[in-house]
Amino acid sequence: MSFTAFDEAAMRRAIELAARGRGAVEPNPQVGAVVATAAEGGRIIGEGWHDRFGGPHAEVAALEAAGERARGATLYVTLEPCCHHGKTPPCTAAILAAGIARVVVAAGDPYPEVAGRGLEALRQAGIQVETGLLEQEAIRLTAPFRKLVTAGKPWVLAKWAMSLDGRIAAAAGQDRWISSPQSRALVHDLRSRIDAIAIGIGTALADDPLLTVRPEPGTSSGPREPLRIVFDSHARLPLSSRLVQTAGKTPVLVAVGPDAPADRTAALAAAGCEVWRGGEQDRTARTTTLIRELGARQLTNLLVEGGPTMLGTMFAAGEVDEVWAFIAPRILGGSGTGGDLPPLPDVPNLLVEDVSHPGGDIFLRGVVTSPACRG
């Protein structure tokens, strides 16, 4: 199936629009749509995107923007239109009512109630349907949604900052910030777009973090604060910690093991924390169980900000989907990493999607691939 240069430009615009919903539409997918006519070689007459969970879908917004001009036009949409009643009526019905003649879809929808049915409904109604334009870009855009639907687990982003000599943390008592203020601003903006943020008890004890969103100038504040999670096998999180002290305002979940003392878990619960007790002795297996629990709660994106032990457990469990790594141009010296914790295990390859230099750091962002993909 061949597409014109205008077809591709219109779909790229739809993908740009879809990204505007990031952080507000979850657990729904990010979707963008464009309505265009063939006049003058192609002209966009309506645009839309899914901007919030429960709000109008992208197709409906684009069709409303186009109005009567949509009759006989082409609709470009990044995800297969829905054909079922959810929080909103089916988009296929709106497309038919608008008199659209042609629909170009980037990628199919894996949601069981759609999964090809939306495309078939349009075809059965006599609409010309074409698929696969910028498919990989659209699939990447909706990767967290797709993982939640198909695997029942959130998309896991692992983030860390390190020095040139591989140190993840400075020595105790020193300035704990390795990365630049600009890099930290990117992280706070990321936090504002995810559902949960996790650290290990080592980081909680060493840094006493808040794990809240503190947007810097030029970044978005996002619609919500993430759930704060502490992996704490033996319930050692101090009641005096800032996490516990603010649990009444921003939720905290403490994930403990089967041997965590009952008096400690009771005290954390009384202080306002949710205590989740895993039954497995093995920390890696227990981590996977908790991630499945987060998926059952419809959490779409989980950010892991722990030290080497926490990150190592996540990689060992095979749960990391995306990496945000900040490499600071600093030499910390000494031996070991992060207080002589074991180094990160050998992990699958990273398909780098972005490289930039915030504040002089090197920022690498990419998706985790199979070790077989190594060059």
Tab-separated table of C-alpha atoms in Angstrom:
chain	number	residue	atom	x	y	z
A	1	MET	CA	0.000	0.000	0.000
A	2	SER	CA	1.495	3.313	-1.066
A	3	PHE	CA	1.009	6.622	0.696
A	4	THR	CA	1.673	10.141	-0.566
A	5	ALA	CA	4.019	12.674	0.972
A	6	PHE	CA	0.968	14.535	2.276
A	7	ASP	CA	-0.376	11.340	3.866
A	8	GLU	CA	2.872	10.981	5.795
A	9	ALA	CA	2.935	14.645	6.806
A	10	ALA	CA	-0.647	14.451	8.067
A	11	MET	CA	0.074	11.322	10.117
A	12	ARG	CA	3.214	12.868	11.579
A	13	ARG	CA	1.084	15.786	12.677
A	14	ALA	CA	-1.379	13.352	14.281
A	15	ILE	CA	1.498	11.726	16.186
A	16	GLU	CA	2.668	15.148	17.397
A	17	LEU	CA	-0.838	15.923	18.608
A	18	ALA	CA	-1.139	12.566	20.371
A	19	ALA	CA	1.877	13.324	22.560
A	20	ARG	CA	0.018	16.270	24.098
A	21	GLY	CA	-2.058	13.833	26.122
A	22	ARG	CA	0.942	12.196	27.812
A	23	GLY	CA	0.462	12.034	31.558
A	24	ALA	CA	-3.245	12.916	31.449
A	25	VAL	CA	-4.926	10.122	29.471
A	26	GLU	CA	-3.530	7.038	31.208
A	27	PRO	CA	-4.527	4.215	31.438
A	28	ASN	CA	-5.914	5.117	27.998
A	29	PRO	CA	-3.476	5.465	25.075
A	30	GLN	CA	-2.192	8.701	23.598
A	31	VAL	CA	-4.034	9.254	20.314
A	32	GLY	CA	-3.977	12.048	17.747
A	33	ALA	CA	-6.149	12.651	14.681
A	34	VAL	CA	-6.202	14.927	11.647
A	35	VAL	CA	-8.988	15.554	9.118
A	36	ALA	CA	-7.834	16.649	5.672
A	37	THR	CA	-9.220	17.253	2.194
A	38	ALA	CA	-7.555	16.380	-1.094
A	39	ALA	CA	-7.921	19.957	-2.327
A	40	GLU	CA	-4.742	21.786	-3.279
A	41	GLY	CA	-2.708	18.600	-2.908
A	42	GLY	CA	-3.993	18.080	0.620
A	43	ARG	CA	-5.115	20.500	3.292
A	44	ILE	CA	-5.714	19.935	7.009
A	45	ILE	CA	-9.152	21.136	8.114
A	46	GLY	CA	-9.400	19.689	11.624
A	47	GLU	CA	-7.115	18.458	14.413
A	48	GLY	CA	-7.683	16.716	17.721
A	49	TRP	CA	-6.131	14.575	20.414
A	50	HIS	CA	-7.238	12.650	23.480
A	51	ASP	CA	-6.389	15.202	26.164
A	52	ARG	CA	-7.616	13.563	29.386
A	53	PHE	CA	-8.910	10.265	30.723
A	54	GLY	CA	-12.666	10.122	30.250
A	55	GLY	CA	-12.620	13.013	27.791
A	56	PRO	CA	-13.481	13.006	24.071
A	57	HIS	CA	-11.335	10.806	21.870
A	58	ALA	CA	-9.013	12.270	19.257
A	59	GLU	CA	-11.217	11.378	16.310
A	60	VAL	CA	-14.243	13.103	17.799
A	61	ALA	CA	-12.258	16.245	18.585
A	62	ALA	CA	-10.824	16.393	15.064
A	63	LEU	CA	-14.212	15.824	13.440
A	64	GLU	CA	-15.807	18.539	15.566
A	65	ALA	CA	-13.035	20.947	14.527
A	66	ALA	CA	-13.624	20.140	10.852
A	67	GLY	CA	-17.410	20.398	11.076
A	68	GLU	CA	-19.349	19.966	7.822
A	69	ARG	CA	-16.119	20.107	5.859
A	70	ALA	CA	-15.379	16.572	7.091
A	71	ARG	CA	-17.872	15.090	4.631
A	72	GLY	CA	-15.912	13.281	1.923
A	73	ALA	CA	-12.574	14.010	3.636
A	74	THR	CA	-9.809	11.741	4.962
A	75	LEU	CA	-9.282	11.028	8.659
A	76	TYR	CA	-5.719	10.248	9.788
A	77	VAL	CA	-5.560	8.652	13.238
A	78	THR	CA	-2.644	7.127	15.141
A	79	LEU	CA	-4.643	4.240	16.652
A	80	GLU	CA	-7.500	2.108	15.374
A	81	PRO	CA	-10.828	3.837	16.174
A	82	CYS	CA	-12.816	2.228	18.970
A	83	CYS	CA	-16.093	0.502	18.184
A	84	HIS	CA	-17.502	-0.075	21.676
A	85	HIS	CA	-19.199	1.984	24.361
A	86	GLY	CA	-16.758	2.843	27.163
A	87	LYS	CA	-16.563	6.165	28.943
A	88	THR	CA	-17.442	7.689	25.563
A	89	PRO	CA	-19.519	6.489	22.554
A	90	PRO	CA	-17.717	4.540	19.791
A	91	CYS	CA	-15.554	6.627	17.488
A	92	THR	CA	-16.618	4.524	14.516
A	93	ALA	CA	-20.150	5.893	14.891
A	94	ALA	CA	-18.854	9.484	14.888
A	95	ILE	CA	-16.771	8.793	11.772
A	96	LEU	CA	-19.759	7.401	9.912
A	97	ALA	CA	-21.990	10.276	10.996
A	98	ALA	CA	-19.423	12.826	9.801
A	99	GLY	CA	-19.403	11.358	6.286
A	100	ILE	CA	-15.672	10.590	6.183
A	101	ALA	CA	-14.735	8.830	2.933
A	102	ARG	CA	-11.253	7.503	3.808
A	103	VAL	CA	-9.570	6.547	7.086
A	104	VAL	CA	-5.811	6.098	7.407
A	105	VAL	CA	-4.736	4.317	10.602
A	106	ALA	CA	-1.163	4.075	11.845
A	107	ALA	CA	-1.524	1.043	14.133
A	108	GLY	CA	-4.132	-1.408	15.389
A	109	ASP	CA	-5.552	-1.362	18.905
A	110	PRO	CA	-4.681	-4.439	21.038
A	111	TYR	CA	-7.600	-3.823	23.419
A	112	PRO	CA	-9.768	-6.973	23.149
A	113	GLU	CA	-13.016	-5.095	22.560
A	114	VAL	CA	-11.453	-3.328	19.559
A	115	ALA	CA	-8.580	-5.423	18.076
A	116	GLY	CA	-9.533	-5.164	14.403
A	117	ARG	CA	-13.252	-4.742	14.951
A	118	GLY	CA	-13.039	-0.971	14.531
A	119	LEU	CA	-11.372	-1.313	11.132
A	120	GLU	CA	-13.845	-3.966	10.017
A	121	ALA	CA	-16.833	-1.838	11.055
A	122	LEU	CA	-15.564	1.030	8.908
A	123	ARG	CA	-14.905	-1.217	5.935
A	124	GLN	CA	-18.335	-2.820	6.214
A	125	ALA	CA	-19.824	0.684	6.052
A	126	GLY	CA	-18.078	1.332	2.743
A	127	ILE	CA	-15.284	3.564	4.003
A	128	GLN	CA	-11.844	3.186	2.400
A	129	VAL	CA	-9.517	2.028	5.205
A	130	GLU	CA	-5.734	1.975	4.926
A	131	THR	CA	-3.332	0.955	7.690
A	132	GLY	CA	0.354	0.866	8.570
A	133	LEU	CA	1.418	4.458	7.878
A	134	LEU	CA	4.185	5.312	10.422
A	135	GLU	CA	3.154	2.171	12.286
A	136	GLN	CA	6.337	1.764	14.356
A	137	GLU	CA	6.225	5.375	15.546
A	138	ALA	CA	2.610	4.924	16.605
A	139	ILE	CA	3.336	1.639	18.372
A	140	ARG	CA	6.181	3.243	20.313
A	141	LEU	CA	3.902	6.131	21.277
A	142	THR	CA	1.403	3.722	22.819
A	143	ALA	CA	3.916	1.214	24.234
A	144	PRO	CA	2.868	1.657	27.906
A	145	PHE	CA	-0.811	1.175	27.018
A	146	ARG	CA	0.026	-1.880	24.912
A	147	LYS	CA	2.042	-3.499	27.704
A	148	LEU	CA	-0.735	-2.888	30.231
A	149	VAL	CA	-3.327	-4.432	27.903
A	150	THR	CA	-1.282	-7.413	26.723
A	151	ALA	CA	0.883	-8.222	29.768
A	152	GLY	CA	-1.126	-6.709	32.620
A	153	LYS	CA	1.904	-4.760	33.846
A	154	PRO	CA	2.989	-1.110	33.770
A	155	TRP	CA	5.743	0.222	31.544
A	156	VAL	CA	8.879	0.396	33.733
A	157	LEU	CA	11.343	3.255	33.300
A	158	ALA	CA	14.696	2.937	35.085
A	159	LYS	CA	16.431	6.238	35.815
A	160	TRP	CA	19.827	6.905	37.294
A	161	ALA	CA	22.568	9.524	37.327
A	162	MET	CA	26.203	8.502	37.356
A	163	SER	CA	29.686	9.963	37.180
A	164	LEU	CA	32.162	9.351	34.363
A	165	ASP	CA	33.873	6.719	36.495
A	166	GLY	CA	30.635	4.801	37.027
A	167	ARG	CA	29.634	5.977	40.487
A	168	ILE	CA	25.895	6.276	41.106
A	169	ALA	CA	26.220	8.066	44.446
A	170	ALA	CA	28.763	10.284	46.137
A	171	ALA	CA	30.289	9.341	49.475
A	172	ALA	CA	28.147	9.838	52.556
A	173	GLY	CA	28.006	13.410	53.754
A	174	GLN	CA	28.876	14.912	50.355
A	175	ASP	CA	26.609	16.710	47.893
A	176	ARG	CA	24.351	13.904	46.702
A	177	TRP	CA	23.520	15.570	43.366
A	178	ILE	CA	25.704	14.154	40.605
A	179	SER	CA	23.643	15.502	37.715
A	180	SER	CA	23.020	19.117	36.741
A	181	PRO	CA	19.964	21.208	37.695
A	182	GLN	CA	18.812	20.952	34.068
A	183	SER	CA	18.920	17.153	34.234
A	184	ARG	CA	17.007	17.154	37.497
A	185	ALA	CA	14.362	19.393	35.912
A	186	LEU	CA	13.847	16.756	33.218
A	187	VAL	CA	13.357	14.119	35.901
A	188	HIS	CA	10.775	16.185	37.772
A	189	ASP	CA	8.892	16.723	34.532
A	190	LEU	CA	8.994	12.968	33.958
A	191	ARG	CA	7.651	12.351	37.463
A	192	SER	CA	4.668	14.556	36.679
A	193	ARG	CA	3.720	12.247	33.809
A	194	ILE	CA	3.973	8.835	35.479
A	195	ASP	CA	1.704	6.903	37.829
A	196	ALA	CA	4.191	5.640	40.409
A	197	ILE	CA	7.803	6.145	41.437
A	198	ALA	CA	9.804	3.482	43.277
A	199	ILE	CA	13.001	3.428	45.310
A	200	GLY	CA	14.692	0.892	47.546
A	201	ILE	CA	15.045	1.198	51.299
A	202	GLY	CA	18.751	2.006	50.922
A	203	THR	CA	17.972	5.166	48.991
A	204	ALA	CA	15.168	6.029	51.406
A	205	LEU	CA	17.506	5.770	54.414
A	206	ALA	CA	20.432	7.569	52.770
A	207	ASP	CA	18.584	10.482	51.159
A	208	ASP	CA	15.247	10.800	52.994
A	209	PRO	CA	13.619	11.890	49.709
A	210	LEU	CA	10.120	13.258	49.169
A	211	LEU	CA	9.731	11.863	45.630
A	212	THR	CA	7.244	14.591	44.787
A	213	VAL	CA	7.002	16.686	41.634
A	214	ARG	CA	8.892	19.957	41.811
A	215	PRO	CA	8.710	21.390	38.285
A	216	GLU	CA	11.370	23.811	37.179
A	217	PRO	CA	10.750	26.830	34.925
A	218	GLY	CA	9.955	25.729	31.399
A	219	THR	CA	8.582	22.309	32.378
A	220	SER	CA	5.009	21.148	32.812
A	221	SER	CA	3.643	20.419	36.275
A	222	GLY	CA	1.430	17.530	35.169
A	223	PRO	CA	-2.033	16.591	36.414
A	224	ARG	CA	-1.082	14.474	39.394
A	225	GLU	CA	1.544	13.386	41.887
A	226	PRO	CA	2.762	9.799	41.455
A	227	LEU	CA	2.219	7.053	44.006
A	228	ARG	CA	5.453	6.740	45.996
A	229	ILE	CA	6.697	3.178	46.523
A	230	VAL	CA	9.480	1.948	48.802
A	231	PHE	CA	10.806	-1.592	48.383
A	232	ASP	CA	11.522	-2.348	52.030
A	233	SER	CA	11.751	-6.074	52.797
A	234	HIS	CA	11.922	-5.689	56.573
A	235	ALA	CA	9.823	-2.525	57.052
A	236	ARG	CA	12.765	-0.360	58.114
A	237	LEU	CA	11.377	2.910	56.743
A	238	PRO	CA	11.512	5.363	59.679
A	239	LEU	CA	8.255	6.854	60.867
A	240	SER	CA	10.115	10.163	60.996
A	241	SER	CA	11.026	10.023	57.297
A	242	ARG	CA	9.627	12.643	54.969
A	243	LEU	CA	7.857	9.937	52.985
A	244	VAL	CA	5.912	8.723	56.000
A	245	GLN	CA	5.315	12.228	57.327
A	246	THR	CA	3.666	13.245	54.027
A	247	ALA	CA	1.757	10.000	53.394
A	248	GLY	CA	-1.520	11.676	54.264
A	249	LYS	CA	-1.064	14.147	51.424
A	250	THR	CA	0.608	12.038	48.742
A	251	PRO	CA	0.142	8.238	48.960
A	252	VAL	CA	3.014	5.979	49.978
A	253	LEU	CA	3.111	2.216	49.449
A	254	VAL	CA	5.687	0.237	51.420
A	255	ALA	CA	6.380	-3.147	49.826
A	256	VAL	CA	7.594	-5.567	52.494
A	257	GLY	CA	8.599	-9.216	52.511
A	258	PRO	CA	6.994	-12.153	54.337
A	259	ASP	CA	9.289	-11.746	57.343
A	260	ALA	CA	8.691	-8.044	57.970
A	261	PRO	CA	7.934	-7.486	61.693
A	262	ALA	CA	4.225	-7.075	62.357
A	263	ASP	CA	4.760	-4.202	64.757
A	264	ARG	CA	6.712	-2.245	62.153
A	265	THR	CA	4.129	-2.799	59.394
A	266	ALA	CA	1.329	-1.859	61.782
A	267	ALA	CA	3.119	1.355	62.717
A	268	LEU	CA	3.606	2.292	59.057
A	269	ALA	CA	-0.051	1.596	58.332
A	270	ALA	CA	-1.143	3.673	61.328
A	271	ALA	CA	0.998	6.534	60.025
A	272	GLY	CA	-0.957	6.538	56.761
A	273	CYS	CA	1.134	4.304	54.507
A	274	GLU	CA	-0.269	1.402	52.535
A	275	VAL	CA	1.693	-1.737	53.396
A	276	TRP	CA	1.854	-4.411	50.707
A	277	ARG	CA	3.258	-7.746	51.885
A	278	GLY	CA	4.706	-10.092	49.275
A	279	GLY	CA	4.722	-13.793	50.012
A	280	GLU	CA	7.906	-14.737	48.163
A	281	GLN	CA	11.234	-14.903	49.987
A	282	ASP	CA	13.072	-14.204	46.746
A	283	ARG	CA	13.281	-10.447	46.199
A	284	THR	CA	13.242	-10.695	42.403
A	285	ALA	CA	10.102	-12.836	42.353
A	286	ARG	CA	8.448	-10.550	44.878
A	287	THR	CA	9.238	-7.559	42.675
A	288	THR	CA	7.497	-9.146	39.700
A	289	THR	CA	4.443	-9.918	41.823
A	290	LEU	CA	4.181	-6.294	42.946
A	291	ILE	CA	4.518	-5.026	39.383
A	292	ARG	CA	1.633	-7.258	38.382
A	293	GLU	CA	-0.364	-5.837	41.265
A	294	LEU	CA	0.333	-2.318	40.025
A	295	GLY	CA	-0.897	-3.378	36.588
A	296	ALA	CA	-4.089	-4.745	38.109
A	297	ARG	CA	-4.597	-1.272	39.581
A	298	GLN	CA	-4.304	0.145	36.045
A	299	LEU	CA	-1.050	1.984	36.725
A	300	THR	CA	0.482	2.523	33.295
A	301	ASN	CA	3.981	3.944	33.943
A	302	LEU	CA	6.347	3.074	36.818
A	303	LEU	CA	9.549	5.061	37.329
A	304	VAL	CA	12.348	3.317	39.254
A	305	GLU	CA	14.882	5.673	40.848
A	306	GLY	CA	16.758	3.385	43.155
A	307	GLY	CA	20.469	2.715	43.557
A	308	PRO	CA	22.447	-0.234	42.128
A	309	THR	CA	20.697	-2.869	44.253
A	310	MET	CA	17.219	-1.711	43.318
A	311	LEU	CA	18.097	-1.286	39.644
A	312	GLY	CA	19.867	-4.643	39.605
A	313	THR	CA	16.768	-6.369	40.960
A	314	MET	CA	14.569	-4.750	38.314
A	315	PHE	CA	16.906	-5.764	35.502
A	316	ALA	CA	17.297	-9.275	36.931
A	317	ALA	CA	13.514	-9.611	36.958
A	318	GLY	CA	13.429	-8.560	33.298
A	319	GLU	CA	10.985	-5.780	34.102
A	320	VAL	CA	12.784	-2.699	32.722
A	321	ASP	CA	11.359	-1.355	29.461
A	322	GLU	CA	13.000	2.054	29.150
A	323	VAL	CA	16.136	3.726	30.499
A	324	TRP	CA	16.864	7.351	31.378
A	325	ALA	CA	20.576	7.618	32.172
A	326	PHE	CA	22.378	10.850	33.049
A	327	ILE	CA	26.182	10.810	32.862
A	328	ALA	CA	27.774	13.757	34.625
A	329	PRO	CA	31.253	15.020	33.617
A	330	ARG	CA	32.592	14.411	37.132
A	331	ILE	CA	35.153	11.984	38.538
A	332	LEU	CA	34.233	10.871	42.045
A	333	GLY	CA	37.116	8.446	42.514
A	334	GLY	CA	37.281	5.738	45.148
A	335	SER	CA	36.375	2.099	44.700
A	336	GLY	CA	33.060	0.471	44.119
A	337	THR	CA	29.769	2.012	43.122
A	338	GLY	CA	27.253	3.643	45.413
A	339	GLY	CA	29.004	2.754	48.672
A	340	ASP	CA	30.583	-0.474	47.393
A	341	LEU	CA	27.246	-1.989	46.371
A	342	PRO	CA	27.591	-4.643	43.650
A	343	PRO	CA	27.702	-3.331	40.084
A	344	LEU	CA	24.679	-3.473	37.831
A	345	PRO	CA	24.299	-6.914	36.244
A	346	ASP	CA	24.862	-7.532	32.590
A	347	VAL	CA	21.654	-6.289	31.020
A	348	PRO	CA	20.043	-6.430	27.576
A	349	ASN	CA	20.976	-3.900	24.952
A	350	LEU	CA	19.632	-0.349	24.875
A	351	LEU	CA	18.137	0.974	21.660
A	352	VAL	CA	19.014	4.651	22.082
A	353	GLU	CA	16.207	7.014	21.071
A	354	ASP	CA	17.580	10.311	22.311
A	355	VAL	CA	20.937	11.832	23.264
A	356	SER	CA	21.196	15.372	24.616
A	357	HIS	CA	23.373	17.476	26.932
A	358	PRO	CA	21.335	19.124	29.697
A	359	GLY	CA	23.607	21.354	31.762
A	360	GLY	CA	26.731	19.659	30.414
A	361	ASP	CA	25.589	16.126	31.304
A	362	ILE	CA	25.107	13.376	28.740
A	363	PHE	CA	21.500	12.189	28.733
A	364	LEU	CA	20.700	8.832	27.124
A	365	ARG	CA	17.117	7.650	26.700
A	366	GLY	CA	16.125	4.421	25.021
A	367	VAL	CA	14.188	1.176	25.155
A	368	VAL	CA	15.541	-2.119	26.412
A	369	THR	CA	15.921	-4.832	23.776
A	370	SER	CA	16.941	-8.464	23.767
A	371	PRO	CA	20.618	-9.291	24.345
A	372	ALA	CA	20.487	-10.910	20.904
A	373	CYS	CA	20.156	-7.403	19.427
A	374	ARG	CA	23.660	-6.438	20.508
A	375	GLY	CA	25.883	-5.303	17.631
